[in-house]
Amino acid sequence: HQQVDGPSHAENRPVTPERVVIVGASHAGAQLVASLRQEGWTGEIVLIGDESALPYQRPPLSKAYLAGKCAPGELAIRTAEFYTKQNIELVDATVQAIDRSASRVALSTGDSLSYDKLALCTGARPRRLCIPGAELAGVHYLRTAADVEMIREATSPGSRAVIVGGGYIGLETAASLRA
């Protein structure tokens, strides 16, 4: 479900001529852009993420999304209209380098952006296996919607799967694949 944002607390504040760059279109990044606008940030906001989709909720990936019980659009934290209305620029790229002395980030697209404020909201990454065979076809990690699609393509009812990791994501993935 998408979050609803209340009225801004800062409707009569002066314009902020600065740019904030947020690295990571995670839940934290998506919440930060909304909070900045709610609290009166009137300057530019650039949210950089390495997926072309709108920022989305990750917890449902291992359960509802993997089980096919929801569509990708249902995972969005906020609608595209929210980002447009709030004048938030979404950039599909990865940050290759941060030059703090020059206040610039270099992007995988070859572009670079200056910033006045920088926030790192990159989230977590799954731990990669460091064992022989970890690079073989059929070894998957679950962090993104694209990862779920690869897992779906590789599995079928009645097939076997080995889950490494008994945490929340591993257990939900096992339950979803079993269903």
PDB file of C-alpha atoms in Angstrom:
ATOM      1  CA  HIS A   1       0.000   0.000   0.000  1.00  0.00           C
ATOM      2  CA  GLN A   2       1.267   3.432  -0.825  1.00  0.00           C
ATOM      3  CA  GLN A   3       1.855   5.960   1.896  1.00  0.00           C
ATOM      4  CA  VAL A   4      -0.314   9.032   2.126  1.00  0.00           C
ATOM      5  CA  ASP A   5       1.454  12.232   2.985  1.00  0.00           C
ATOM      6  CA  GLY A   6      -0.157  14.796   5.230  1.00  0.00           C
ATOM      7  CA  PRO A   7      -0.119  18.546   4.746  1.00  0.00           C
ATOM      8  CA  SER A   8       3.201  20.304   4.699  1.00  0.00           C
ATOM      9  CA  HIS A   9       4.286  21.958   7.926  1.00  0.00           C
ATOM     10  CA  ALA A  10       6.175  24.587   5.989  1.00  0.00           C
ATOM     11  CA  GLU A  11       3.875  26.271   3.519  1.00  0.00           C
ATOM     12  CA  ASN A  12       5.228  29.799   4.072  1.00  0.00           C
ATOM     13  CA  ARG A  13       8.949  29.116   4.371  1.00  0.00           C
ATOM     14  CA  PRO A  14      11.488  30.822   2.081  1.00  0.00           C
ATOM     15  CA  VAL A  15      12.831  29.090  -0.994  1.00  0.00           C
ATOM     16  CA  THR A  16      15.862  26.852  -0.423  1.00  0.00           C
ATOM     17  CA  PRO A  17      18.186  27.395  -3.416  1.00  0.00           C
ATOM     18  CA  GLU A  18      20.232  24.296  -2.642  1.00  0.00           C
ATOM     19  CA  ARG A  19      20.278  20.793  -4.097  1.00  0.00           C
ATOM     20  CA  VAL A  20      20.120  17.645  -2.034  1.00  0.00           C
ATOM     21  CA  VAL A  21      21.237  14.413  -3.674  1.00  0.00           C
ATOM     22  CA  ILE A  22      20.020  11.188  -2.119  1.00  0.00           C
ATOM     23  CA  VAL A  23      21.901   8.047  -3.108  1.00  0.00           C
ATOM     24  CA  GLY A  24      19.632   5.031  -2.841  1.00  0.00           C
ATOM     25  CA  ALA A  25      15.974   4.795  -3.845  1.00  0.00           C
ATOM     26  CA  SER A  26      15.337   2.572  -0.853  1.00  0.00           C
ATOM     27  CA  HIS A  27      12.480   2.927   1.598  1.00  0.00           C
ATOM     28  CA  ALA A  28      14.707   5.310   3.555  1.00  0.00           C
ATOM     29  CA  GLY A  29      15.452   7.368   0.435  1.00  0.00           C
ATOM     30  CA  ALA A  30      11.781   7.558  -0.526  1.00  0.00           C
ATOM     31  CA  GLN A  31      10.813   8.612   2.988  1.00  0.00           C
ATOM     32  CA  LEU A  32      13.581  11.183   3.131  1.00  0.00           C
ATOM     33  CA  VAL A  33      12.380  12.972  -0.027  1.00  0.00           C
ATOM     34  CA  ALA A  34       8.830  13.133   1.364  1.00  0.00           C
ATOM     35  CA  SER A  35      10.060  14.363   4.757  1.00  0.00           C
ATOM     36  CA  LEU A  36      12.234  17.028   3.162  1.00  0.00           C
ATOM     37  CA  ARG A  37       9.243  18.477   1.308  1.00  0.00           C
ATOM     38  CA  GLN A  38       6.976  18.180   4.363  1.00  0.00           C
ATOM     39  CA  GLU A  39       9.529  20.030   6.470  1.00  0.00           C
ATOM     40  CA  GLY A  40       9.909  22.852   3.961  1.00  0.00           C
ATOM     41  CA  TRP A  41      12.864  21.987   1.722  1.00  0.00           C
ATOM     42  CA  THR A  42      12.117  23.977  -1.428  1.00  0.00           C
ATOM     43  CA  GLY A  43      15.398  23.346  -3.218  1.00  0.00           C
ATOM     44  CA  GLU A  44      16.131  20.632  -5.730  1.00  0.00           C
ATOM     45  CA  ILE A  45      15.815  17.019  -4.672  1.00  0.00           C
ATOM     46  CA  VAL A  46      17.496  14.301  -6.722  1.00  0.00           C
ATOM     47  CA  LEU A  47      16.895  10.661  -5.787  1.00  0.00           C
ATOM     48  CA  ILE A  48      19.363   8.249  -7.418  1.00  0.00           C
ATOM     49  CA  GLY A  49      18.511   4.563  -7.634  1.00  0.00           C
ATOM     50  CA  ASP A  50      19.891   1.650  -9.604  1.00  0.00           C
ATOM     51  CA  GLU A  51      16.501   0.354 -10.750  1.00  0.00           C
ATOM     52  CA  SER A  52      14.189   1.926 -13.297  1.00  0.00           C
ATOM     53  CA  ALA A  53      11.123   1.271 -11.111  1.00  0.00           C
ATOM     54  CA  LEU A  54       9.734   3.741  -8.607  1.00  0.00           C
ATOM     55  CA  PRO A  55      11.073   3.201  -5.084  1.00  0.00           C
ATOM     56  CA  TYR A  56       9.258   0.166  -3.729  1.00  0.00           C
ATOM     57  CA  GLN A  57       8.721  -1.868  -0.586  1.00  0.00           C
ATOM     58  CA  ARG A  58      11.172  -4.747  -0.310  1.00  0.00           C
ATOM     59  CA  PRO A  59       9.614  -6.913   2.444  1.00  0.00           C
ATOM     60  CA  PRO A  60       6.800  -8.232   0.178  1.00  0.00           C
ATOM     61  CA  LEU A  61       9.351  -9.468  -2.396  1.00  0.00           C
ATOM     62  CA  SER A  62      10.009 -12.755  -0.605  1.00  0.00           C
ATOM     63  CA  LYS A  63       6.364 -13.480   0.083  1.00  0.00           C
ATOM     64  CA  ALA A  64       3.482 -11.839  -1.805  1.00  0.00           C
ATOM     65  CA  TYR A  65       5.462 -10.832  -4.900  1.00  0.00           C
ATOM     66  CA  LEU A  66       7.339 -14.131  -5.208  1.00  0.00           C
ATOM     67  CA  ALA A  67       4.056 -16.010  -4.761  1.00  0.00           C
ATOM     68  CA  GLY A  68       2.469 -13.929  -7.541  1.00  0.00           C
ATOM     69  CA  LYS A  69      -0.097 -12.349  -5.220  1.00  0.00           C
ATOM     70  CA  CYS A  70       0.753  -8.760  -6.103  1.00  0.00           C
ATOM     71  CA  ALA A  71       1.979  -6.836  -9.128  1.00  0.00           C
ATOM     72  CA  PRO A  72       5.143  -4.704  -9.225  1.00  0.00           C
ATOM     73  CA  GLY A  73       3.151  -1.458  -9.230  1.00  0.00           C
ATOM     74  CA  GLU A  74       1.498  -2.427  -5.957  1.00  0.00           C
ATOM     75  CA  LEU A  75       4.873  -2.368  -4.214  1.00  0.00           C
ATOM     76  CA  ALA A  76       5.549   1.320  -4.958  1.00  0.00           C
ATOM     77  CA  ILE A  77       6.013   3.393  -1.824  1.00  0.00           C
ATOM     78  CA  ARG A  78       4.536   6.437  -3.561  1.00  0.00           C
ATOM     79  CA  THR A  79       3.018   7.098  -6.964  1.00  0.00           C
ATOM     80  CA  ALA A  80       4.817   8.662  -9.914  1.00  0.00           C
ATOM     81  CA  GLU A  81       2.466  11.632  -9.492  1.00  0.00           C
ATOM     82  CA  PHE A  82       3.847  12.234  -6.007  1.00  0.00           C
ATOM     83  CA  TYR A  83       7.397  12.634  -7.310  1.00  0.00           C
ATOM     84  CA  THR A  84       6.217  14.869 -10.164  1.00  0.00           C
ATOM     85  CA  LYS A  85       4.011  17.032  -7.951  1.00  0.00           C
ATOM     86  CA  GLN A  86       6.785  17.405  -5.358  1.00  0.00           C
ATOM     87  CA  ASN A  87       9.354  18.213  -8.073  1.00  0.00           C
ATOM     88  CA  ILE A  88      11.611  15.304  -7.139  1.00  0.00           C
ATOM     89  CA  GLU A  89      13.956  14.127  -9.869  1.00  0.00           C
ATOM     90  CA  LEU A  90      14.389  10.348 -10.079  1.00  0.00           C
ATOM     91  CA  VAL A  91      17.667   9.239 -11.661  1.00  0.00           C
ATOM     92  CA  ASP A  92      18.221   5.647 -12.808  1.00  0.00           C
ATOM     93  CA  ALA A  93      21.965   5.182 -12.257  1.00  0.00           C
ATOM     94  CA  THR A  94      24.549   4.087  -9.752  1.00  0.00           C
ATOM     95  CA  VAL A  95      26.970   6.396  -8.056  1.00  0.00           C
ATOM     96  CA  GLN A  96      30.503   5.488  -9.087  1.00  0.00           C
ATOM     97  CA  ALA A  97      32.325   8.030  -6.949  1.00  0.00           C
ATOM     98  CA  ILE A  98      31.728  10.761  -4.410  1.00  0.00           C
ATOM     99  CA  ASP A  99      34.045  13.761  -4.459  1.00  0.00           C
ATOM    100  CA  ARG A 100      33.364  15.385  -1.095  1.00  0.00           C
ATOM    101  CA  SER A 101      35.800  18.254  -1.611  1.00  0.00           C
ATOM    102  CA  ALA A 102      34.061  19.264  -4.859  1.00  0.00           C
ATOM    103  CA  SER A 103      30.557  18.263  -3.613  1.00  0.00           C
ATOM    104  CA  ARG A 104      29.942  16.081  -6.692  1.00  0.00           C
ATOM    105  CA  VAL A 105      28.812  12.543  -7.404  1.00  0.00           C
ATOM    106  CA  ALA A 106      29.907  10.703 -10.542  1.00  0.00           C
ATOM    107  CA  LEU A 107      27.210   8.513 -12.090  1.00  0.00           C
ATOM    108  CA  SER A 108      27.346   5.286 -14.091  1.00  0.00           C
ATOM    109  CA  THR A 109      25.780   7.212 -16.981  1.00  0.00           C
ATOM    110  CA  GLY A 110      28.934   9.322 -17.307  1.00  0.00           C
ATOM    111  CA  ASP A 111      27.175  12.361 -15.834  1.00  0.00           C
ATOM    112  CA  SER A 112      28.060  14.031 -12.577  1.00  0.00           C
ATOM    113  CA  LEU A 113      25.898  16.027 -10.202  1.00  0.00           C
ATOM    114  CA  SER A 114      26.823  18.733  -7.756  1.00  0.00           C
ATOM    115  CA  TYR A 115      25.175  18.802  -4.367  1.00  0.00           C
ATOM    116  CA  ASP A 116      24.872  21.028  -1.357  1.00  0.00           C
ATOM    117  CA  LYS A 117      23.637  18.208   0.855  1.00  0.00           C
ATOM    118  CA  LEU A 118      24.205  14.482   0.351  1.00  0.00           C
ATOM    119  CA  ALA A 119      22.397  11.555   1.965  1.00  0.00           C
ATOM    120  CA  LEU A 120      23.412   7.916   1.592  1.00  0.00           C
ATOM    121  CA  CYS A 121      20.367   5.615   1.795  1.00  0.00           C
ATOM    122  CA  THR A 122      21.712   2.573  -0.001  1.00  0.00           C
ATOM    123  CA  GLY A 123      20.110  -0.120   2.151  1.00  0.00           C
ATOM    124  CA  ALA A 124      21.503  -3.600   2.597  1.00  0.00           C
ATOM    125  CA  ARG A 125      22.955  -6.117   0.171  1.00  0.00           C
ATOM    126  CA  PRO A 126      22.732  -9.893   0.476  1.00  0.00           C
ATOM    127  CA  ARG A 127      25.929 -11.638   1.530  1.00  0.00           C
ATOM    128  CA  ARG A 128      27.462 -13.437  -1.425  1.00  0.00           C
ATOM    129  CA  LEU A 129      28.546 -17.042  -1.075  1.00  0.00           C
ATOM    130  CA  CYS A 130      32.305 -17.529  -1.155  1.00  0.00           C
ATOM    131  CA  ILE A 131      32.351 -21.224  -2.015  1.00  0.00           C
ATOM    132  CA  PRO A 132      33.074 -23.225  -5.157  1.00  0.00           C
ATOM    133  CA  GLY A 133      30.000 -23.238  -7.379  1.00  0.00           C
ATOM    134  CA  ALA A 134      28.571 -19.966  -6.092  1.00  0.00           C
ATOM    135  CA  GLU A 135      28.860 -18.522  -9.610  1.00  0.00           C
ATOM    136  CA  LEU A 136      26.934 -21.356 -11.287  1.00  0.00           C
ATOM    137  CA  ALA A 137      23.619 -20.876 -13.057  1.00  0.00           C
ATOM    138  CA  GLY A 138      20.741 -21.474 -10.686  1.00  0.00           C
ATOM    139  CA  VAL A 139      22.323 -19.691  -7.725  1.00  0.00           C
ATOM    140  CA  HIS A 140      20.148 -16.679  -6.921  1.00  0.00           C
ATOM    141  CA  TYR A 141      20.076 -13.862  -4.394  1.00  0.00           C
ATOM    142  CA  LEU A 142      16.943 -11.970  -3.392  1.00  0.00           C
ATOM    143  CA  ARG A 143      17.049  -8.218  -2.994  1.00  0.00           C
ATOM    144  CA  THR A 144      15.195  -6.723  -5.979  1.00  0.00           C
ATOM    145  CA  ALA A 145      12.074  -7.341  -8.031  1.00  0.00           C
ATOM    146  CA  ALA A 146      14.374  -8.452 -10.874  1.00  0.00           C
ATOM    147  CA  ASP A 147      15.874 -11.076  -8.551  1.00  0.00           C
ATOM    148  CA  VAL A 148      12.364 -12.413  -7.875  1.00  0.00           C
ATOM    149  CA  GLU A 149      11.705 -12.661 -11.603  1.00  0.00           C
ATOM    150  CA  MET A 150      14.869 -14.746 -12.072  1.00  0.00           C
ATOM    151  CA  ILE A 151      13.874 -17.029  -9.196  1.00  0.00           C
ATOM    152  CA  ARG A 152      10.374 -17.454 -10.660  1.00  0.00           C
ATOM    153  CA  GLU A 153      11.838 -18.390 -14.050  1.00  0.00           C
ATOM    154  CA  ALA A 154      14.165 -20.942 -12.454  1.00  0.00           C
ATOM    155  CA  THR A 155      11.521 -22.683 -10.343  1.00  0.00           C
ATOM    156  CA  SER A 156       8.382 -24.627 -11.064  1.00  0.00           C
ATOM    157  CA  PRO A 157       5.848 -26.542  -8.942  1.00  0.00           C
ATOM    158  CA  GLY A 158       7.406 -29.749  -7.671  1.00  0.00           C
ATOM    159  CA  SER A 159      10.976 -28.608  -8.271  1.00  0.00           C
ATOM    160  CA  ARG A 160      13.547 -28.498  -5.498  1.00  0.00           C
ATOM    161  CA  ALA A 161      15.309 -25.484  -4.068  1.00  0.00           C
ATOM    162  CA  VAL A 162      18.015 -25.022  -1.478  1.00  0.00           C
ATOM    163  CA  ILE A 163      17.786 -21.883   0.619  1.00  0.00           C
ATOM    164  CA  VAL A 164      20.982 -20.695   2.289  1.00  0.00           C
ATOM    165  CA  GLY A 165      20.046 -18.492   5.213  1.00  0.00           C
ATOM    166  CA  GLY A 166      17.371 -19.078   7.791  1.00  0.00           C
ATOM    167  CA  GLY A 167      16.546 -15.435   8.382  1.00  0.00           C
ATOM    168  CA  TYR A 168      13.276 -13.698   7.625  1.00  0.00           C
ATOM    169  CA  ILE A 169      13.845 -13.468   3.855  1.00  0.00           C
ATOM    170  CA  GLY A 170      15.087 -17.063   3.553  1.00  0.00           C
ATOM    171  CA  LEU A 171      12.155 -18.465   5.518  1.00  0.00           C
ATOM    172  CA  GLU A 172       9.563 -16.474   3.581  1.00  0.00           C
ATOM    173  CA  THR A 173      11.177 -17.452   0.280  1.00  0.00           C
ATOM    174  CA  ALA A 174      11.028 -21.126   1.264  1.00  0.00           C
ATOM    175  CA  ALA A 175       7.355 -20.783   2.241  1.00  0.00           C
ATOM    176  CA  SER A 176       6.488 -18.972  -0.991  1.00  0.00           C
ATOM    177  CA  LEU A 177       8.276 -21.530  -3.177  1.00  0.00           C
ATOM    178  CA  ARG A 178       6.580 -24.372  -1.336  1.00  0.00           C
ATOM    179  CA  ALA A 179       3.087 -22.907  -1.849  1.00  0.00           C
TER     180      ALA A 179
END
